Amino acid sequence: MKCLLCDKGLQTELTFTSLLCLKKEAELVCESCLSSFESIGDNHCPRCFKKDVSINCQDCQFWCKQGVKVDHVALYSYNQVMKEYFSRYKFDGDYLLRKVFSKILQTELKKYKGYQIVIVPLSEQRYKSRGFNQVEGLIKETGLTYLDILVKNEVEASSSKNRADRLLTEFPFFLKDGVKLPENILLFDDIYTTGTTLNRLKSMLLGAGCQNIKTFSLAR
Ligand SMILES: [Zn+2]
Ligand SMILES: [Zn+2]
């Protein structure tokens, strides 16, 4: 078998235990790639987990001004190998890669007692072209229950506005019809960049009557 990220051959030791336990996830990705994923560590923005910032970062100050109290946790920094991972997973459509982080995600997400996991959806068009929602794939592998109660419209490319303008003016997400909202929600996404998706969704869900919302992403 080859490493799904770098194509190096994987040495699979067939020990008695590994035979009993069937396949370990680690066998999808080589040791060297695995060790290149960088945990965010202890020095991060207390609100959004931005690395190497010990006070509220600029992104969080922006959200504060928008009336959103950021309450986010991320596990890994969005470094080169993480970019490579998502490029393979999302754009090359390597659905097997959803399994790489299932153990750690399961452990970390289980800590949110009393919170319902809600996944960030793709637009229908994107879903059709990719064949899967990579966010859902990550959660599904953990075996935890989650809700798929949001819908995303395709954001039309309009030539008169730049990307930032569009993000600010048009919000493509809404709730599915007839959904009963849980009181406590853990919004889950794959990557947190400036927090636009998660924090605007949070705002929307609080407006719709949710009591507590925390956000979580694999990478930041
Ligand atoms: Zn590798
Ligand atoms: Zn921050």
GROMACS .gro file of C-alpha atoms and ligand atoms in nm:
model
  222
    1MET     CA    1   0.000   0.000   0.000
    2LYS     CA    2   0.106   0.355  -0.067
    3CYS     CA    3   0.078   0.664   0.152
    4LEU     CA    4  -0.227   0.855   0.033
    5LEU     CA    5  -0.047   1.186   0.065
    6CYS     CA    6   0.305   1.132  -0.069
    7ASP     CA    7   0.275   0.800  -0.257
    8LYS     CA    8   0.565   0.650  -0.063
    9GLY     CA    9   0.531   0.280   0.001
   10LEU     CA   10   0.402   0.194   0.347
   11GLN     CA   11   0.569  -0.082   0.540
   12THR     CA   12   0.287  -0.272   0.691
   13GLU     CA   13   0.406  -0.485   0.976
   14LEU     CA   14   0.178  -0.777   1.013
   15THR     CA   15   0.204  -0.830   1.384
   16PHE     CA   16  -0.031  -1.057   1.570
   17THR     CA   17  -0.212  -0.753   1.716
   18SER     CA   18  -0.253  -0.575   1.386
   19LEU     CA   19  -0.398  -0.891   1.237
   20LEU     CA   20  -0.644  -0.910   1.522
   21CYS     CA   21  -0.738  -0.545   1.506
   22LEU     CA   22  -0.763  -0.547   1.128
   23LYS     CA   23  -0.636  -0.227   0.974
   24LYS     CA   24  -0.514   0.074   1.165
   25GLU     CA   25  -0.593   0.414   1.022
   26ALA     CA   26  -0.231   0.510   1.041
   27GLU     CA   27  -0.167   0.279   0.751
   28LEU     CA   28  -0.336   0.518   0.509
   29VAL     CA   29  -0.071   0.781   0.561
   30CYS     CA   30   0.302   0.732   0.626
   31GLU     CA   31   0.474   0.822   0.952
   32SER     CA   32   0.654   1.113   0.793
   33CYS     CA   33   0.333   1.270   0.659
   34LEU     CA   34   0.151   1.207   0.987
   35SER     CA   35   0.423   1.380   1.184
   36SER     CA   36   0.408   1.682   0.950
   37PHE     CA   37   0.058   1.765   1.067
   38GLU     CA   38   0.108   2.037   1.323
   39SER     CA   39  -0.107   2.050   1.636
   40ILE     CA   40  -0.196   2.404   1.728
   41GLY     CA   41  -0.037   2.372   2.071
   42ASP     CA   42  -0.083   2.592   2.376
   43ASN     CA   43  -0.004   2.933   2.236
   44HIS     CA   44  -0.313   3.043   2.048
   45CYS     CA   45  -0.586   3.306   2.046
   46PRO     CA   46  -0.812   3.215   2.339
   47ARG     CA   47  -1.122   3.257   2.122
   48CYS     CA   48  -1.046   3.108   1.782
   49PHE     CA   49  -0.725   2.904   1.824
   50LYS     CA   50  -0.522   3.114   1.581
   51LYS     CA   51  -0.168   2.994   1.636
   52ASP     CA   52   0.099   3.203   1.812
   53VAL     CA   53  -0.139   3.477   1.927
   54SER     CA   54  -0.193   3.497   2.302
   55ILE     CA   55  -0.464   3.765   2.309
   56ASN     CA   56  -0.784   3.810   2.110
   57CYS     CA   57  -0.667   3.820   1.750
   58GLN     CA   58  -0.773   4.065   1.481
   59ASP     CA   59  -1.026   3.823   1.334
   60CYS     CA   60  -1.189   3.788   1.675
   61GLN     CA   61  -1.192   4.164   1.728
   62PHE     CA   62  -1.371   4.197   1.396
   63TRP     CA   63  -1.635   3.943   1.504
   64CYS     CA   64  -1.671   4.112   1.839
   65LYS     CA   65  -1.760   4.434   1.655
   66GLN     CA   66  -2.016   4.236   1.457
   67GLY     CA   67  -2.171   4.124   1.784
   68VAL     CA   68  -2.044   3.766   1.764
   69LYS     CA   69  -1.860   3.613   2.055
   70VAL     CA   70  -1.618   3.369   1.897
   71ASP     CA   71  -1.593   3.036   2.080
   72HIS     CA   72  -1.390   2.814   1.853
   73VAL     CA   73  -1.158   2.515   1.884
   74ALA     CA   74  -0.930   2.387   1.608
   75LEU     CA   75  -0.692   2.093   1.621
   76TYR     CA   76  -0.427   2.152   1.356
   77SER     CA   77  -0.266   2.445   1.184
   78TYR     CA   78  -0.346   2.483   0.817
   79ASN     CA   79   0.014   2.427   0.712
   80GLN     CA   80   0.153   2.292   0.386
   81VAL     CA   81   0.085   1.927   0.457
   82MET     CA   82  -0.268   2.008   0.573
   83LYS     CA   83  -0.325   2.203   0.250
   84GLU     CA   84  -0.199   1.902   0.060
   85TYR     CA   85  -0.430   1.679   0.259
   86PHE     CA   86  -0.738   1.888   0.177
   87SER     CA   87  -0.639   1.924  -0.183
   88ARG     CA   88  -0.622   1.547  -0.219
   89TYR     CA   89  -0.932   1.489  -0.015
   90LYS     CA   90  -1.155   1.756  -0.169
   91PHE     CA   91  -1.029   1.826  -0.513
   92ASP     CA   92  -0.891   1.490  -0.615
   93GLY     CA   93  -1.191   1.336  -0.448
   94ASP     CA   94  -0.998   1.082  -0.245
   95TYR     CA   95  -1.279   0.986  -0.012
   96LEU     CA   96  -1.059   0.740   0.180
   97LEU     CA   97  -0.881   1.037   0.333
   98ARG     CA   98  -1.181   1.111   0.553
   99LYS     CA   99  -1.048   0.836   0.781
  100VAL     CA  100  -0.712   0.993   0.865
  101PHE     CA  101  -0.839   1.204   1.155
  102SER     CA  102  -1.133   1.000   1.278
  103LYS     CA  103  -0.973   0.886   1.608
  104ILE     CA  104  -0.869   1.228   1.728
  105LEU     CA  105  -1.191   1.389   1.610
  106GLN     CA  106  -1.392   1.129   1.796
  107THR     CA  107  -1.196   1.191   2.115
  108GLU     CA  108  -1.218   1.568   2.091
  109LEU     CA  109  -1.581   1.592   1.985
  110LYS     CA  110  -1.696   1.359   2.260
  111LYS     CA  111  -1.592   1.627   2.508
  112TYR     CA  112  -1.890   1.842   2.406
  113LYS     CA  113  -2.146   1.680   2.630
  114GLY     CA  114  -2.500   1.799   2.567
  115TYR     CA  115  -2.411   1.955   2.233
  116GLN     CA  116  -2.548   1.837   1.900
  117ILE     CA  117  -2.299   1.836   1.616
  118VAL     CA  118  -2.425   2.026   1.311
  119ILE     CA  119  -2.225   2.004   0.989
  120VAL     CA  120  -2.163   2.285   0.743
  121PRO     CA  121  -2.315   2.181   0.409
  122LEU     CA  122  -2.197   2.226   0.052
  123SER     CA  123  -2.417   2.379  -0.212
  124GLU     CA  124  -2.606   2.124  -0.418
  125GLN     CA  125  -2.396   2.199  -0.721
  126ARG     CA  126  -2.071   2.153  -0.533
  127TYR     CA  127  -2.199   1.836  -0.373
  128LYS     CA  128  -2.284   1.693  -0.714
  129SER     CA  129  -1.949   1.775  -0.866
  130ARG     CA  130  -1.750   1.644  -0.567
  131GLY     CA  131  -1.972   1.348  -0.495
  132PHE     CA  132  -1.949   1.392  -0.117
  133ASN     CA  133  -1.940   1.656   0.153
  134GLN     CA  134  -1.589   1.641   0.297
  135VAL     CA  135  -1.713   1.785   0.627
  136GLU     CA  136  -1.971   1.513   0.663
  137GLY     CA  137  -1.712   1.252   0.567
  138LEU     CA  138  -1.489   1.355   0.857
  139ILE     CA  139  -1.774   1.328   1.107
  140LYS     CA  140  -1.928   1.011   0.968
  141GLU     CA  141  -1.605   0.823   1.027
  142THR     CA  142  -1.613   0.910   1.398
  143GLY     CA  143  -1.939   0.723   1.439
  144LEU     CA  144  -2.086   1.016   1.635
  145THR     CA  145  -2.435   1.139   1.558
  146TYR     CA  146  -2.472   1.468   1.376
  147LEU     CA  147  -2.742   1.682   1.220
  148ASP     CA  148  -2.755   1.794   0.862
  149ILE     CA  149  -3.005   2.077   0.899
  150LEU     CA  150  -2.847   2.354   0.695
  151VAL     CA  151  -2.868   2.429   0.324
  152LYS     CA  152  -2.625   2.630   0.117
  153ASN     CA  153  -2.717   2.818  -0.198
  154GLU     CA  154  -2.471   2.850  -0.479
  155VAL     CA  155  -2.307   3.190  -0.452
  156GLU     CA  156  -2.324   3.339  -0.799
  157ALA     CA  157  -2.011   3.496  -0.929
  158SER     CA  158  -2.099   3.857  -0.987
  159SER     CA  159  -1.850   4.060  -1.178
  160SER     CA  160  -1.932   4.392  -1.014
  161LYS     CA  161  -1.828   4.284  -0.667
  162ASN     CA  162  -1.510   4.132  -0.542
  163ARG     CA  163  -1.506   3.821  -0.327
  164ALA     CA  164  -1.489   4.003   0.004
  165ASP     CA  165  -1.788   4.221  -0.085
  166ARG     CA  166  -1.991   3.921  -0.181
  167LEU     CA  167  -1.909   3.740   0.142
  168LEU     CA  168  -2.024   4.036   0.342
  169THR     CA  169  -2.346   4.102   0.157
  170GLU     CA  170  -2.480   3.763   0.059
  171PHE     CA  171  -2.513   3.491   0.314
  172PRO     CA  172  -2.578   3.165   0.132
  173PHE     CA  173  -2.690   2.947   0.424
  174PHE     CA  174  -3.035   2.883   0.562
  175LEU     CA  175  -3.216   2.626   0.775
  176LYS     CA  176  -3.402   2.334   0.623
  177ASP     CA  177  -3.779   2.360   0.645
  178GLY     CA  178  -3.946   2.236   0.959
  179VAL     CA  179  -3.624   2.174   1.151
  180LYS     CA  180  -3.647   2.163   1.528
  181LEU     CA  181  -3.336   2.333   1.657
  182PRO     CA  182  -3.146   2.175   1.945
  183GLU     CA  183  -3.060   2.404   2.237
  184ASN     CA  184  -2.688   2.347   2.220
  185ILE     CA  185  -2.505   2.318   1.893
  186LEU     CA  186  -2.148   2.240   1.802
  187LEU     CA  187  -2.103   2.370   1.449
  188PHE     CA  188  -1.845   2.165   1.266
  189ASP     CA  189  -1.644   2.265   0.960
  190ASP     CA  190  -1.323   2.141   0.802
  191ILE     CA  191  -1.120   2.464   0.795
  192TYR     CA  192  -1.151   2.793   0.981
  193THR     CA  193  -0.990   3.077   0.790
  194THR     CA  194  -1.126   3.413   0.900
  195GLY     CA  195  -1.431   3.256   1.057
  196THR     CA  196  -1.686   3.398   0.815
  197THR     CA  197  -1.883   3.080   0.756
  198LEU     CA  198  -1.891   2.955   1.113
  199ASN     CA  199  -1.947   3.286   1.287
  200ARG     CA  200  -2.218   3.403   1.053
  201LEU     CA  201  -2.390   3.068   1.085
  202LYS     CA  202  -2.360   3.099   1.458
  203SER     CA  203  -2.523   3.439   1.445
  204MET     CA  204  -2.804   3.304   1.231
  205LEU     CA  205  -2.870   3.006   1.459
  206LEU     CA  206  -2.870   3.221   1.772
  207GLY     CA  207  -3.121   3.444   1.597
  208ALA     CA  208  -3.331   3.138   1.521
  209GLY     CA  209  -3.352   3.054   1.890
  210CYS     CA  210  -3.051   2.836   1.975
  211GLN     CA  211  -2.919   2.889   2.327
  212ASN     CA  212  -2.553   2.794   2.301
  213ILE     CA  213  -2.333   2.755   2.000
  214LYS     CA  214  -1.970   2.657   1.989
  215THR     CA  215  -1.769   2.604   1.674
  216PHE     CA  216  -1.504   2.350   1.582
  217SER     CA  217  -1.277   2.281   1.288
  218LEU     CA  218  -1.011   2.030   1.201
  219ALA     CA  219  -0.775   2.302   1.081
  220ARG     CA  220  -0.719   2.670   1.151
  221ZN      ZN  221   0.339   1.009   0.323
  222ZN      ZN  222  -0.898   3.482   1.749
   0.00000   0.00000   0.00000
